[in-house]
Amino acid sequence: MIRAARALVGMEQLDLAREIGVDRRTVSRLEADREIPVNPLKIATFRKMRDVLQERGVVFLYRSKFHGEGVALKD
């Protein structure tokens, strides 16, 4: 969902990485992960990415009985 969220706000991996103080490869690896992170460092980095994107108007939609997961922009 991070990749899709970045696309919604026109943000490159490098921009996001600089914003949260990590290497671009870190963002790339976390975007490619299919499993929910359990490593505390990965969790913290994922939360930082999510927070930056939410500040730019991204809404993360988590899977529920009414819809699948995805991202949207606030109105």
Coordinates of C-alpha atoms in Angstrom, one line a residue:
M1 CA 0.0 0.0 0.0
I2 CA 2.9 2.3 0.5
R3 CA 3.8 2.3 -3.2
A4 CA 0.2 3.1 -4.1
A5 CA 0.1 5.9 -1.5
R6 CA 3.2 7.4 -2.8
A7 CA 1.8 7.4 -6.3
L8 CA -1.3 9.2 -5.1
V9 CA 0.7 12.1 -3.8
G10 CA 3.4 12.0 -6.5
M11 CA 6.2 11.1 -4.1
E12 CA 9.3 9.1 -5.2
Q13 CA 11.0 6.5 -3.0
L14 CA 14.0 8.8 -2.5
D15 CA 11.7 11.7 -1.3
L16 CA 10.0 9.5 1.2
A17 CA 13.4 8.0 2.4
R18 CA 14.9 11.4 2.9
E19 CA 11.8 12.6 4.8
I20 CA 12.0 9.8 7.4
G21 CA 15.8 9.6 7.4
V22 CA 16.5 6.2 5.8
D23 CA 18.1 4.9 2.6
R24 CA 16.0 4.6 -0.5
R25 CA 16.7 0.9 -0.5
T26 CA 14.9 0.6 2.9
V27 CA 11.8 2.1 1.4
S28 CA 12.1 -0.3 -1.6
R29 CA 12.5 -3.3 0.6
L30 CA 9.5 -2.5 2.8
E31 CA 7.3 -1.8 -0.2
A32 CA 8.3 -5.3 -1.6
D33 CA 7.5 -7.1 1.7
R34 CA 4.4 -9.2 1.5
E35 CA 4.4 -10.2 5.2
I36 CA 3.3 -8.0 8.0
P37 CA 6.5 -6.8 9.7
V38 CA 7.3 -8.2 13.1
N39 CA 10.8 -6.7 13.5
P40 CA 10.4 -3.6 15.8
L41 CA 12.7 -1.5 13.5
K42 CA 10.7 -2.4 10.4
I43 CA 7.5 -1.6 12.3
A44 CA 8.8 1.8 13.3
T45 CA 10.0 2.6 9.8
F46 CA 6.7 1.5 8.3
R47 CA 4.8 3.8 10.8
K48 CA 7.0 6.7 9.9
M49 CA 6.3 6.2 6.2
R50 CA 2.6 5.9 6.9
D51 CA 2.6 9.0 9.0
V52 CA 4.3 11.1 6.3
L53 CA 1.9 9.9 3.7
Q54 CA -1.1 10.5 5.9
E55 CA 0.1 14.1 6.5
R56 CA -0.1 14.6 2.7
G57 CA -3.7 13.5 2.7
V58 CA -3.5 9.7 2.1
V59 CA -6.1 7.5 3.9
F60 CA -5.1 3.9 4.3
L61 CA -8.1 1.5 3.9
Y62 CA -7.5 -1.8 5.7
R63 CA -9.4 -4.9 4.7
S64 CA -12.8 -5.3 6.3
K65 CA -16.0 -7.2 5.6
F66 CA -17.1 -4.2 3.5
H67 CA -14.0 -3.7 1.3
G68 CA -10.5 -4.8 0.5
E69 CA -7.4 -2.9 1.4
G70 CA -6.2 0.2 -0.5
V71 CA -5.5 3.9 -0.3
A72 CA -7.4 7.0 -1.1
L73 CA -7.0 10.8 -0.8
K74 CA -9.0 12.8 1.7
D75 CA -11.6 15.1 0.2

